[in-house]
GROMACS .gro file of N, CA and C in nm:
model
  330
    1MET      N    1  -0.810  -0.396  -0.919
    1MET     CA    2  -0.760  -0.227  -0.849
    1MET      C    3  -0.901  -0.256  -0.992
    2THR      N    4  -0.991  -0.232  -0.932
    2THR     CA    5  -1.115  -0.078  -0.948
    2THR      C    6  -1.035   0.020  -1.004
    3LEU      N    7  -1.167   0.024  -1.154
    3LEU     CA    8  -1.209   0.174  -1.236
    3LEU      C    9  -1.219   0.306  -1.127
    4ARG      N   10  -1.327   0.254  -0.970
    4ARG     CA   11  -1.308   0.404  -0.954
    4ARG      C   12  -1.223   0.406  -0.868
    5ALA      N   13  -1.161   0.329  -0.816
    5ALA     CA   14  -1.022   0.345  -0.738
    5ALA      C   15  -0.913   0.394  -0.808
    6ILE      N   16  -0.904   0.413  -0.975
    6ILE     CA   17  -0.844   0.433  -1.049
    6ILE      C   18  -0.906   0.544  -1.059
    7ARG      N   19  -0.980   0.603  -1.124
    7ARG     CA   20  -1.032   0.725  -1.138
    7ARG      C   21  -1.031   0.812  -0.968
    8HIS      N   22  -1.041   0.758  -0.907
    8HIS     CA   23  -0.986   0.874  -0.756
    8HIS      C   24  -0.834   0.911  -0.702
    9TYR      N   25  -0.764   0.775  -0.718
    9TYR     CA   26  -0.618   0.739  -0.754
    9TYR      C   27  -0.599   0.900  -0.873
   10GLU      N   28  -0.647   0.949  -0.995
   10GLU     CA   29  -0.633   1.044  -1.037
   10GLU      C   30  -0.664   1.141  -1.017
   11SER      N   31  -0.777   1.217  -0.995
   11SER     CA   32  -0.833   1.293  -0.919
   11SER      C   33  -0.738   1.363  -0.796
   12LEU      N   34  -0.702   1.227  -0.719
   12LEU     CA   35  -0.558   1.314  -0.659
   12LEU      C   36  -0.441   1.379  -0.731
   13GLY      N   37  -0.463   1.316  -0.859
   13GLY     CA   38  -0.313   1.372  -0.854
   13GLY      C   39  -0.183   1.194  -0.845
   14LEU      N   40  -0.208   1.142  -0.834
   14LEU     CA   41  -0.182   0.978  -0.801
   14LEU      C   42  -0.132   0.926  -0.950
   15LEU      N   43  -0.227   0.956  -0.963
   15LEU     CA   44  -0.166   0.905  -1.073
   15LEU      C   45  -0.233   0.972  -1.258
   16LEU      N   46  -0.087   1.030  -1.337
   16LEU     CA   47  -0.050   1.071  -1.444
   16LEU      C   48  -0.144   1.003  -1.567
   17PRO      N   49  -0.288   0.995  -1.608
   17PRO     CA   50  -0.221   0.949  -1.726
   17PRO      C   51  -0.285   1.069  -1.843
   18ARG      N   52  -0.177   0.975  -1.954
   18ARG     CA   53  -0.156   1.031  -2.089
   18ARG      C   54  -0.322   1.072  -2.187
   19ARG      N   55  -0.337   1.188  -2.230
   19ARG     CA   56  -0.467   1.211  -2.300
   19ARG      C   57  -0.474   1.219  -2.450
   20ILE      N   58  -0.495   1.145  -2.493
   20ILE     CA   59  -0.564   1.138  -2.622
   20ILE      C   60  -0.696   1.121  -2.667
   21GLY      N   61  -0.718   1.248  -2.755
   21GLY     CA   62  -0.845   1.271  -2.844
   21GLY      C   63  -0.989   1.224  -2.696
   22GLY      N   64  -0.905   1.268  -2.586
   22GLY     CA   65  -1.029   1.312  -2.465
   22GLY      C   66  -1.025   1.160  -2.389
   23ALA      N   67  -0.920   1.069  -2.452
   23ALA     CA   68  -0.918   0.973  -2.366
   23ALA      C   69  -0.806   0.893  -2.293
   24ARG      N   70  -0.780   0.825  -2.182
   24ARG     CA   71  -0.665   0.782  -2.111
   24ARG      C   72  -0.550   0.703  -2.180
   25VAL      N   73  -0.499   0.817  -2.159
   25VAL     CA   74  -0.358   0.559  -2.193
   25VAL      C   75  -0.258   0.651  -2.055
   26TYR      N   76  -0.263   0.424  -2.018
   26TYR     CA   77  -0.239   0.403  -1.948
   26TYR      C   78  -0.095   0.374  -2.054
   27GLY      N   79  -0.007   0.412  -2.000
   27GLY     CA   80   0.180   0.338  -2.093
   27GLY      C   81   0.235   0.239  -1.930
   28ALA      N   82   0.374   0.203  -1.966
   28ALA     CA   83   0.473   0.141  -1.904
   28ALA      C   84   0.443   0.206  -1.762
   29THR      N   85   0.410   0.376  -1.690
   29THR     CA   86   0.430   0.440  -1.656
   29THR      C   87   0.391   0.435  -1.548
   30GLU      N   88   0.258   0.424  -1.555
   30GLU     CA   89   0.145   0.429  -1.487
   30GLU      C   90   0.120   0.285  -1.501
   31LEU      N   91   0.124   0.293  -1.532
   31LEU     CA   92   0.106   0.056  -1.499
   31LEU      C   93   0.180   0.032  -1.359
   32ARG      N   94   0.388   0.119  -1.379
   32ARG     CA   95   0.427   0.105  -1.211
   32ARG      C   96   0.357   0.139  -1.155
   33THR      N   97   0.339   0.304  -1.137
   33THR     CA   98   0.277   0.405  -1.026
   33THR      C   99   0.140   0.351  -1.014
   34LEU      N  100   0.063   0.245  -1.042
   34LEU     CA  101  -0.052   0.186  -1.061
   34LEU      C  102  -0.069   0.035  -0.958
   35GLU      N  103   0.092  -0.047  -0.944
   35GLU     CA  104   0.104  -0.095  -0.925
   35GLU      C  105   0.209  -0.053  -0.767
   36LEU      N  106   0.306   0.062  -0.781
   36LEU     CA  107   0.320   0.059  -0.692
   36LEU      C  108   0.169   0.064  -0.549
   37LEU      N  109   0.131   0.190  -0.626
   37LEU     CA  110   0.008   0.177  -0.523
   37LEU      C  111  -0.093   0.058  -0.507
   38LYS      N  112  -0.120  -0.026  -0.545
   38LYS     CA  113  -0.115  -0.121  -0.527
   38LYS      C  114  -0.038  -0.169  -0.374
   39ARG      N  115   0.019  -0.163  -0.390
   39ARG     CA  116   0.139  -0.246  -0.297
   39ARG      C  117   0.143  -0.159  -0.181
   40PHE      N  118   0.175  -0.025  -0.213
   40PHE     CA  119   0.115   0.077  -0.043
   40PHE      C  120   0.006   0.051  -0.001
   41LYS      N  121  -0.088   0.073  -0.077
   41LYS     CA  122  -0.239   0.072   0.021
   41LYS      C  123  -0.246  -0.081   0.109
   42ALA      N  124  -0.207  -0.242   0.017
   42ALA     CA  125  -0.135  -0.364   0.061
   42ALA      C  126  -0.005  -0.276   0.207
   43LEU      N  127   0.013  -0.269   0.233
   43LEU     CA  128   0.112  -0.211   0.353
   43LEU      C  129  -0.020  -0.169   0.427
   44GLY      N  130  -0.076  -0.054   0.441
   44GLY     CA  131  -0.188   0.066   0.521
   44GLY      C  132  -0.147   0.168   0.470
   45PHE      N  133  -0.049   0.177   0.417
   45PHE     CA  134   0.016   0.367   0.340
   45PHE      C  135  -0.166   0.442   0.414
   46THR      N  136  -0.170   0.539   0.343
   46THR     CA  137  -0.273   0.604   0.377
   46THR      C  138  -0.210   0.702   0.292
   47LEU      N  139  -0.287   0.786   0.214
   47LEU     CA  140  -0.275   0.908   0.072
   47LEU      C  141  -0.137   0.953   0.022
   48LYS      N  142  -0.139   1.046   0.201
   48LYS     CA  143  -0.032   1.085   0.182
   48LYS      C  144   0.129   0.987   0.191
   49GLU      N  145   0.092   0.906   0.284
   49GLU     CA  146   0.198   0.817   0.163
   49GLU      C  147   0.226   0.704   0.120
   50CYS      N  148   0.157   0.686   0.043
   50CYS     CA  149   0.142   0.674  -0.103
   50CYS      C  150   0.222   0.806  -0.196
   51ARG      N  151   0.190   0.917  -0.198
   51ARG     CA  152   0.221   1.015  -0.274
   51ARG      C  153   0.317   1.006  -0.252
   52SER      N  154   0.441   1.041  -0.090
   52SER     CA  155   0.490   1.027  -0.046
   52SER      C  156   0.657   0.952  -0.133
   53GLY      N  157   0.572   0.793  -0.106
   53GLY     CA  158   0.654   0.675  -0.147
   53GLY      C  159   0.660   0.719  -0.328
   54LEU      N  160   0.528   0.784  -0.421
   54LEU     CA  161   0.563   0.720  -0.483
   54LEU      C  162   0.660   0.895  -0.581
   55GLN      N  163   0.699   0.937  -0.534
   55GLN     CA  164   0.738   1.059  -0.535
   55GLN      C  165   0.950   0.980  -0.500
   56TRP      N  166   0.953   0.891  -0.445
   56TRP     CA  167   1.087   0.876  -0.413
   56TRP      C  168   1.127   0.744  -0.465
   57PHE      N  169   0.995   0.688  -0.573
   57PHE     CA  170   1.029   0.648  -0.634
   57PHE      C  171   1.071   0.662  -0.755
   58GLY      N  172   1.131   0.773  -0.784
   58GLY     CA  173   1.038   0.898  -0.888
   58GLY      C  174   0.914   0.934  -0.927
   59GLN      N  175   0.855   0.823  -0.935
   59GLN     CA  176   0.664   0.847  -0.988
   59GLN      C  177   0.664   1.049  -1.026
   60ALA      N  178   0.599   1.058  -1.128
   60ALA     CA  179   0.538   1.125  -1.119
   60ALA      C  180   0.425   1.115  -1.075
   61THR      N  181   0.359   1.289  -0.935
   61THR     CA  182   0.228   1.375  -0.888
   61THR      C  183   0.230   1.503  -0.941
   62SER      N  184   0.074   1.519  -0.893
   62SER     CA  185   0.042   1.623  -0.953
   62SER      C  186  -0.005   1.685  -0.814
   63GLY      N  187   0.012   1.929  -0.760
   63GLY     CA  188  -0.011   1.831  -0.617
   63GLY      C  189   0.153   1.784  -0.547
   64PRO      N  190   0.130   1.955  -0.461
   64PRO     CA  191   0.236   1.979  -0.369
   64PRO      C  192   0.305   1.873  -0.306
   65PRO      N  193   0.469   1.872  -0.422
   65PRO     CA  194   0.598   1.821  -0.256
   65PRO      C  195   0.569   1.775  -0.170
   66THR      N  196   0.561   1.631  -0.068
   66THR     CA  197   0.603   1.561   0.019
   66THR      C  198   0.674   1.657   0.143
   67ALA      N  199   0.657   1.674   0.196
   67ALA     CA  200   0.720   1.769   0.294
   67ALA      C  201   0.863   1.693   0.270
   68SER      N  202   0.978   1.827   0.364
   68SER     CA  203   1.113   1.778   0.335
   68SER      C  204   1.159   1.639   0.391
   69GLY      N  205   1.132   1.637   0.516
   69GLY     CA  206   1.149   1.466   0.545
   69GLY      C  207   1.140   1.337   0.489
   70SER      N  208   1.036   1.355   0.416
   70SER     CA  209   1.002   1.254   0.327
   70SER      C  210   1.105   1.164   0.241
   71GLY      N  211   1.239   1.186   0.269
   71GLY     CA  212   1.299   1.112   0.187
   71GLY      C  213   1.293   0.930   0.240
   72LEU      N  214   1.433   0.915   0.203
   72LEU     CA  215   1.447   0.773   0.243
   72LEU      C  216   1.434   0.691   0.324
   73GLN      N  217   1.458   0.794   0.472
   73GLN     CA  218   1.471   0.746   0.573
   73GLN      C  219   1.370   0.788   0.648
   74ALA      N  220   1.254   0.865   0.616
   74ALA     CA  221   1.120   0.826   0.622
   74ALA      C  222   1.034   0.660   0.570
   75LEU      N  223   1.097   0.658   0.455
   75LEU     CA  224   0.976   0.609   0.392
   75LEU      C  225   1.055   0.384   0.478
   76VAL      N  226   1.166   0.438   0.500
   76VAL     CA  227   1.244   0.265   0.568
   76VAL      C  228   1.120   0.284   0.631
   77GLU      N  229   1.127   0.434   0.783
   77GLU     CA  230   1.110   0.341   0.870
   77GLU      C  231   0.938   0.334   0.917
   78LEU      N  232   0.880   0.444   0.801
   78LEU     CA  233   0.708   0.353   0.768
   78LEU      C  234   0.696   0.279   0.766
   79LEU      N  235   0.811   0.196   0.676
   79LEU     CA  236   0.803  -0.003   0.647
   79LEU      C  237   0.850  -0.017   0.777
   80GLN      N  238   0.915  -0.019   0.838
   80GLN     CA  239   0.969  -0.092   0.960
   80GLN      C  240   0.852  -0.114   1.013
   81ASN      N  241   0.786   0.056   1.104
   81ASN     CA  242   0.625   0.059   1.189
   81ASN      C  243   0.570  -0.079   1.137
   82ARG      N  244   0.535  -0.086   0.972
   82ARG     CA  245   0.485  -0.133   0.910
   82ARG      C  246   0.469  -0.290   0.950
   83ARG      N  247   0.654  -0.334   0.960
   83ARG     CA  248   0.688  -0.456   0.941
   83ARG      C  249   0.608  -0.571   1.110
   84ASP      N  250   0.634  -0.421   1.195
   84ASP     CA  251   0.623  -0.431   1.345
   84ASP      C  252   0.507  -0.438   1.385
   85ALA      N  253   0.448  -0.362   1.315
   85ALA     CA  254   0.304  -0.414   1.314
   85ALA      C  255   0.205  -0.609   1.298
   86VAL      N  256   0.341  -0.616   1.221
   86VAL     CA  257   0.231  -0.679   1.094
   86VAL      C  258   0.296  -0.863   1.211
   87ASP      N  259   0.471  -0.782   1.272
   87ASP     CA  260   0.481  -0.910   1.410
   87ASP      C  261   0.395  -0.919   1.491
   88SER      N  262   0.376  -0.797   1.556
   88SER     CA  263   0.278  -0.829   1.654
   88SER      C  264   0.150  -0.861   1.652
   89MET      N  265   0.072  -0.856   1.539
   89MET     CA  266  -0.023  -0.871   1.479
   89MET      C  267  -0.007  -1.054   1.433
   90LEU      N  268   0.090  -1.141   1.342
   90LEU     CA  269   0.086  -1.225   1.432
   90LEU      C  270   0.137  -1.279   1.554
   91ALA      N  271   0.146  -1.267   1.643
   91ALA     CA  272   0.289  -1.266   1.771
   91ALA      C  273   0.095  -1.361   1.817
   92GLU      N  274   0.028  -1.250   1.811
   92GLU     CA  275  -0.154  -1.245   1.811
   92GLU      C  276  -0.219  -1.380   1.810
   93LEU      N  277  -0.224  -1.345   1.622
   93LEU     CA  278  -0.261  -1.509   1.586
   93LEU      C  279  -0.209  -1.592   1.606
   94ARG      N  280  -0.093  -1.671   1.687
   94ARG     CA  281  -0.004  -1.742   1.764
   94ARG      C  282  -0.060  -1.821   1.890
   95VAL      N  283  -0.165  -1.693   1.915
   95VAL     CA  284  -0.161  -1.723   2.033
   95VAL      C  285  -0.311  -1.800   2.014
   96ILE      N  286  -0.402  -1.675   1.936
   96ILE     CA  287  -0.515  -1.794   1.909
   96ILE      C  288  -0.523  -1.869   1.921
   97ARG      N  289  -0.505  -1.918   1.751
   97ARG     CA  290  -0.424  -2.028   1.667
   97ARG      C  291  -0.412  -2.202   1.843
   98ASP      N  292  -0.304  -2.152   1.928
   98ASP     CA  293  -0.254  -2.259   2.002
   98ASP      C  294  -0.390  -2.262   2.054
   99ALA      N  295  -0.430  -2.154   2.096
   99ALA     CA  296  -0.601  -2.182   2.248
   99ALA      C  297  -0.637  -2.250   2.162
  100ALA      N  298  -0.681  -2.220   2.019
  100ALA     CA  299  -0.750  -2.335   1.944
  100ALA      C  300  -0.764  -2.473   1.881
  101SER      N  301  -0.652  -2.510   1.951
  101SER     CA  302  -0.622  -2.625   1.884
  101SER      C  303  -0.618  -2.695   2.057
  102ALA      N  304  -0.597  -2.612   2.155
  102ALA     CA  305  -0.563  -2.669   2.302
  102ALA      C  306  -0.681  -2.738   2.334
  103ALA      N  307  -0.834  -2.583   2.274
  103ALA     CA  308  -1.006  -2.659   2.296
  103ALA      C  309  -1.028  -2.810   2.222
  104LEU      N  310  -1.007  -2.800   2.063
  104LEU     CA  311  -1.015  -2.866   1.946
  104LEU      C  312  -0.949  -3.051   2.061
  105ALA      N  313  -0.791  -2.986   2.108
  105ALA     CA  314  -0.754  -3.198   2.159
  105ALA      C  315  -0.808  -3.185   2.227
  106THR      N  316  -0.859  -3.039   2.371
  106THR     CA  317  -0.918  -3.144   2.464
  106THR      C  318  -1.089  -3.128   2.423
  107ARG      N  319  -1.232  -3.114   2.351
  107ARG     CA  320  -1.334  -3.150   2.296
  107ARG      C  321  -1.234  -3.347   2.254
  108GLU      N  322  -1.166  -3.320   2.146
  108GLU     CA  323  -1.189  -3.482   2.123
  108GLU      C  324  -1.199  -3.574   2.248
  109ARG      N  325  -1.029  -3.548   2.329
  109ARG     CA  326  -1.038  -3.678   2.440
  109ARG      C  327  -1.186  -3.690   2.505
  110CYS      N  328  -1.293  -3.622   2.485
  110CYS     CA  329  -1.372  -3.597   2.551
  110CYS      C  330  -1.520  -3.710   2.516
   0.00000   0.00000   0.00000
């Protein structure tokens, strides 16, 4: 994760490092938050969805709490939707792979 991304998450209130003498101090809690953010972004979560996920996992954020429908059920539905999208993408990639393999097999016979 880049320094720019870390500062961006901090500016949005998703990451709340302590400050000692003006310096940011990242402890175990902040490292856990960064790890969760990294995973959420890898899953394609929006920043709003990241905030909901962090709050559900008990990580502190600043700003308004997420909407009332953002509990465990909403997080599960979001993850199921992401899984379904990945499954669809994998199916499409298998078709492309099979077509490429067939084209290569045809070329090798020539």
